[in-house]
mmCIF file of C-alpha atoms in Angstrom:
data_model
loop_
_atom_site.group_PDB
_atom_site.id
_atom_site.type_symbol
_atom_site.label_atom_id
_atom_site.label_comp_id
_atom_site.label_asym_id
_atom_site.label_seq_id
_atom_site.Cartn_x
_atom_site.Cartn_y
_atom_site.Cartn_z
ATOM 1 C CA MET J 1016 -16.844 48.964 38.931
ATOM 2 C CA LEU J 1017 -19.499 51.605 38.950
ATOM 3 C CA GLY J 1018 -19.505 54.385 36.426
ATOM 4 C CA GLY J 1019 -19.556 58.054 37.387
ATOM 5 C CA GLY J 1020 -23.278 58.435 36.626
ATOM 6 C CA THR J 1021 -24.246 55.348 38.586
ATOM 7 C CA LEU J 1022 -22.204 56.465 41.584
ATOM 8 C CA ILE J 1023 -23.830 59.904 41.604
ATOM 9 C CA LYS J 1024 -27.245 58.259 41.283
ATOM 10 C CA ASN J 1025 -26.607 55.897 44.201
ATOM 11 C CA VAL J 1026 -25.222 58.691 46.402
ATOM 12 C CA SER J 1027 -28.216 60.886 45.552
ATOM 13 C CA ILE J 1028 -30.669 58.111 46.418
ATOM 14 C CA LEU J 1029 -28.787 57.474 49.644
ATOM 15 C CA GLY J 1030 -28.760 61.188 50.516
ATOM 16 C CA PHE J 1031 -32.455 61.601 49.607
ATOM 17 C CA GLY J 1032 -33.532 58.581 51.671
ATOM 18 C CA TYR J 1033 -31.310 59.496 54.600
ATOM 19 C CA ASN J 1034 -32.465 63.109 54.633
ATOM 20 C CA ARG J 1035 -36.106 62.031 54.285
ATOM 21 C CA THR J 1036 -35.718 59.683 57.260
ATOM 22 C CA ASN J 1037 -34.092 62.482 59.264
ATOM 23 C CA TYR J 1038 -36.956 64.800 58.296
ATOM 24 C CA GLN J 1039 -39.498 62.240 59.518
ATOM 25 C CA PHE J 1040 -37.581 61.814 62.763
ATOM 26 C CA ASP J 1041 -37.320 65.592 63.252
ATOM 27 C CA GLN J 1042 -41.052 65.999 62.692
ATOM 28 C CA GLY J 1043 -41.771 63.381 65.339
ATOM 29 C CA GLN J 1044 -39.458 65.241 67.703
ATOM 30 C CA ARG J 1045 -41.131 68.562 66.839
ATOM 31 C CA TRP J 1046 -44.609 67.179 67.565
ATOM 32 C CA GLY J 1047 -43.390 65.612 70.802
ATOM 33 C CA ARG J 1048 -41.873 68.928 71.872
ATOM 34 C CA PHE J 1049 -45.099 70.750 70.998
ATOM 35 C CA THR J 1050 -47.310 68.338 72.961
ATOM 36 C CA ALA J 1051 -44.918 68.357 75.931
ATOM 37 C CA GLY J 1052 -44.925 72.168 75.950
ATOM 38 C CA ARG J 1053 -48.728 72.239 75.755
ATOM 39 C CA GLY J 1054 -48.939 69.710 78.564
ATOM 40 C CA ASN J 1055 -46.681 71.854 80.737
ATOM 41 C CA GLU J 1056 -48.744 74.970 79.950
ATOM 42 C CA ILE J 1057 -51.947 73.172 80.900
ATOM 43 C CA LYS J 1058 -50.383 72.004 84.187
ATOM 44 C CA ARG J 1059 -49.154 75.547 84.874
ATOM 45 C CA TYR J 1060 -52.565 77.083 84.274
ATOM 46 C CA ALA J 1061 -54.174 74.325 86.344
ATOM 47 C CA MET J 1062 -51.979 75.467 89.252
ATOM 48 C CA PHE J 1063 -53.125 79.069 88.702
ATOM 49 C CA ARG J 1064 -56.743 77.925 88.700
ATOM 50 C CA GLU J 1065 -56.144 75.945 91.888
ATOM 51 C CA ASP J 1066 -54.605 79.030 93.535
ATOM 52 C CA VAL J 1067 -57.693 81.094 92.673
ATOM 53 C CA ALA J 1068 -59.952 78.385 94.118
ATOM 54 C CA ASP J 1069 -57.831 78.256 97.286
ATOM 55 C CA LEU J 1070 -58.051 82.028 97.741
ATOM 56 C CA ALA J 1071 -61.833 81.907 97.497
ATOM 57 C CA ALA J 1072 -61.944 78.914 99.850
ATOM 58 C CA VAL J 1073 -60.056 80.870 102.531
ATOM 59 C CA SER J 1074 -62.772 83.515 102.646
ATOM 60 C CA VAL J 1075 -65.587 80.988 102.624
ATOM 61 C CA SER J 1076 -64.010 78.862 105.371
ATOM 62 C CA LYS J 1077 -63.556 81.910 107.626
ATOM 63 C CA LEU J 1078 -67.152 82.943 107.066
ATOM 64 C CA LYS J 1079 -68.346 79.412 107.900
ATOM 65 C CA VAL J 1080 -66.885 79.982 111.358
ATOM 66 C CA TYR J 1081 -68.408 83.440 111.851
ATOM 67 C CA VAL J 1082 -71.988 82.683 110.788
ATOM 68 C CA PRO J 1083 -72.807 79.982 113.416
ATOM 69 C CA VAL J 1084 -71.332 82.120 116.222
ATOM 70 C CA LEU J 1085 -73.329 85.131 115.070
ATOM 71 C CA THR J 1086 -76.498 83.042 114.724
ATOM 72 C CA MET J 1087 -76.191 81.678 118.278
ATOM 73 C CA SER J 1088 -75.529 85.173 119.629
ATOM 74 C CA LEU J 1089 -78.516 86.460 117.690
ATOM 75 C CA GLY J 1090 -80.663 83.726 119.274
ATOM 76 C CA TYR J 1091 -79.563 84.774 122.778
ATOM 77 C CA VAL J 1092 -80.246 88.427 122.043
ATOM 78 C CA LEU J 1093 -83.660 87.587 120.578
ATOM 79 C CA THR J 1094 -84.576 85.453 123.607
ATOM 80 C CA VAL J 1095 -83.663 88.221 126.060
ATOM 81 C CA LEU J 1096 -85.380 90.845 123.881
ATOM 82 C CA VAL J 1097 -88.646 88.854 123.792
ATOM 83 C CA GLU J 1098 -88.648 88.287 127.558
ATOM 84 C CA ALA J 1099 -87.943 92.010 128.057
ATOM 85 C CA ARG J 1100 -85.745 91.453 131.092
ATOM 86 C CA SER J 1101 -82.880 89.225 132.070
ATOM 87 C CA GLY J 1102 -84.074 87.811 135.378
ATOM 88 C CA LEU J 1103 -87.586 87.249 136.740
ATOM 89 C CA LYS J 1104 -86.653 86.158 140.292
ATOM 90 C CA PHE J 1105 -85.641 89.609 141.471
ATOM 91 C CA PRO J 1106 -87.489 92.906 141.311
ATOM 92 C CA GLY J 1107 -87.299 94.655 137.931
ATOM 93 C CA PRO J 1108 -84.796 97.401 137.275
ATOM 94 C CA PRO J 1109 -85.890 101.024 136.969
ATOM 95 C CA THR J 1110 -87.750 101.942 133.796
ATOM 96 C CA PHE J 1111 -84.971 104.113 132.306
ATOM 97 C CA ALA J 1112 -82.447 101.261 132.810
ATOM 98 C CA SER J 1113 -84.842 98.793 131.148
ATOM 99 C CA GLY J 1114 -85.294 101.232 128.257
ATOM 100 C CA LEU J 1115 -81.530 101.540 127.765
ATOM 101 C CA TYR J 1116 -81.125 97.782 128.101
ATOM 102 C CA LEU J 1117 -83.835 97.018 125.521
ATOM 103 C CA ASN J 1118 -82.456 99.715 123.217
ATOM 104 C CA CYS J 1119 -78.994 98.115 123.345
ATOM 105 C CA LEU J 1120 -80.533 94.695 122.689
ATOM 106 C CA GLY J 1121 -82.467 96.061 119.691
ATOM 107 C CA VAL J 1122 -79.347 97.672 118.221
ATOM 108 C CA SER J 1123 -77.301 94.490 118.801
ATOM 109 C CA PHE J 1124 -80.080 92.455 117.139
ATOM 110 C CA ALA J 1125 -79.956 94.765 114.109
ATOM 111 C CA PHE J 1126 -76.158 94.660 113.869
ATOM 112 C CA MET J 1127 -76.002 90.887 114.261
ATOM 113 C CA THR J 1128 -78.662 90.412 111.578
ATOM 114 C CA LEU J 1129 -76.729 92.750 109.309
ATOM 115 C CA SER J 1130 -73.442 90.952 109.996
ATOM 116 C CA ILE J 1131 -74.982 87.543 109.220
ATOM 117 C CA TRP J 1132 -76.373 88.904 105.960
ATOM 118 C CA LEU J 1133 -72.998 90.453 105.082
ATOM 119 C CA CYS J 1134 -71.224 87.145 105.835
ATOM 120 C CA TRP J 1135 -73.492 85.303 103.404
ATOM 121 C CA HIS J 1136 -73.072 88.069 100.862
ATOM 122 C CA ALA J 1137 -69.262 87.977 101.206
ATOM 123 C CA ALA J 1138 -69.225 84.192 100.756
ATOM 124 C CA MET J 1139 -71.294 84.457 97.589
ATOM 125 C CA ARG J 1140 -69.135 87.302 96.254
ATOM 126 C CA ALA J 1141 -65.987 85.243 96.893
ATOM 127 C CA GLN J 1142 -67.494 82.378 94.893
ATOM 128 C CA VAL J 1143 -68.551 84.741 92.091
ATOM 129 C CA ALA J 1144 -65.085 86.316 91.977
ATOM 130 C CA MET J 1145 -63.512 82.863 91.808
ATOM 131 C CA VAL J 1146 -65.744 81.842 88.895
ATOM 132 C CA GLN J 1147 -65.078 85.103 87.050
ATOM 133 C CA LEU J 1148 -61.310 84.802 87.499
ATOM 134 C CA ARG J 1149 -61.279 81.172 86.435
ATOM 135 C CA THR J 1150 -63.438 81.706 83.353
ATOM 136 C CA ARG J 1151 -62.122 85.071 82.150
ATOM 137 C CA GLN J 1152 -58.541 85.498 83.313
ATOM 138 C CA VAL J 1153 -57.054 82.070 84.027
ATOM 139 C CA ARG J 1154 -58.316 80.077 81.050
ATOM 140 C CA LEU J 1155 -56.648 76.910 79.855
ATOM 141 C CA PRO J 1156 -54.314 77.581 76.916
ATOM 142 C CA VAL J 1157 -55.988 76.065 73.876
ATOM 143 C CA PRO J 1158 -53.739 76.154 70.791
ATOM 144 C CA SER J 1159 -55.004 77.932 67.718
ATOM 145 C CA GLN J 1160 -55.360 76.195 64.379
ATOM 146 C CA ARG J 1161 -52.292 78.059 63.119
ATOM 147 C CA GLN J 1162 -50.169 76.795 66.028
ATOM 148 C CA LEU J 1163 -51.383 73.250 65.448
ATOM 149 C CA ASP J 1164 -50.633 73.460 61.746
ATOM 150 C CA SER J 1165 -47.131 74.813 62.345
ATOM 151 C CA ALA J 1166 -46.345 72.025 64.823
ATOM 152 C CA ARG J 1167 -47.822 69.246 62.726
ATOM 153 C CA LYS J 1168 -45.986 68.630 59.489
ATOM 154 C CA ILE J 1169 -46.879 66.051 56.903
ATOM 155 C CA LEU J 1170 -44.357 64.281 54.736
ATOM 156 C CA SER J 1171 -45.338 66.216 51.639
ATOM 157 C CA SER J 1172 -43.824 69.311 53.240
ATOM 158 C CA TYR J 1173 -40.442 67.561 52.894
ATOM 159 C CA GLU J 1174 -40.692 68.123 49.172
ATOM 160 C CA GLU J 1175 -41.221 71.858 49.733
ATOM 161 C CA GLN J 1176 -37.621 72.151 50.880
ATOM 162 C CA GLY J 1177 -34.852 73.188 48.573
ATOM 163 C CA VAL J 1178 -33.235 70.605 46.320
ATOM 164 C CA TYR J 1179 -29.933 71.133 48.151
ATOM 165 C CA ASP J 1180 -31.508 70.016 51.466
ATOM 166 C CA MET J 1181 -33.168 66.978 49.913
ATOM 167 C CA PHE J 1182 -30.026 65.650 48.226
ATOM 168 C CA ARG J 1183 -27.225 66.828 50.510
ATOM 169 C CA LEU J 1184 -24.708 64.291 51.661
ATOM 170 C CA PRO J 1185 -25.030 63.576 55.354
ATOM 171 C CA PHE J 1186 -22.126 64.734 57.533
ATOM 172 C CA VAL J 1187 -20.320 66.069 54.452
ATOM 173 C CA LEU J 1188 -22.323 69.076 53.290
ATOM 174 C CA PRO J 1189 -23.680 71.629 55.770
ATOM 175 C CA GLN J 1190 -27.376 72.306 56.125
ATOM 176 C CA SER J 1191 -28.603 75.320 54.206
ATOM 177 C CA GLY J 1192 -30.434 76.693 57.214
ATOM 178 C CA GLU J 1193 -33.584 77.427 55.245
ATOM 179 C CA ALA J 1194 -36.662 76.050 56.930
ATOM 180 C CA PRO J 1195 -39.706 74.955 54.937
ATOM 181 C CA PRO J 1196 -42.569 77.478 54.787
ATOM 182 C CA GLY J 1197 -44.500 77.740 58.039
ATOM 183 C CA ALA J 1198 -41.777 76.149 60.185
ATOM 184 C CA GLU J 1199 -40.563 79.440 61.702
ATOM 185 C CA GLU J 1200 -43.933 80.176 63.341
ATOM 186 C CA GLU J 1201 -43.310 78.156 66.484
#
């Protein structure tokens, strides 16, 4: 039969080993929870970054439709402006009508050139805005060293706990509720 001192010693060793094993298991769970949370944050911010890219792509795709149409129209206007009249088979229109016609063609040439330039400028500004948003506002969440240290615990931090927590009897004595230093900074 075991003496009182031997029984207390065996129960203490059992409680210490059991609690140490639980601590190791809990730390594995804590690290898994931390990495899963970080993975979800990275996926969430990746969706935000994709949304910003899609918004910029909408503008650029619309402008890719406008620029060829404007360029072809500009070519027609330039051709008619160089020839100075629309038809050569019939007698020319009166001089004042030709002046108004050429003036309208010149103004339309200027506005079409300006609109093509503004389309290119808008496409570049959309790309610049996308890059600025993605690099300044919607950055991937990189954990700080303090967050990494609070999530990653080494086994020597088990010994920083109170003696009560290291030697408590499992399922008999309640937990003290005191966390080791640095554990509350999650």
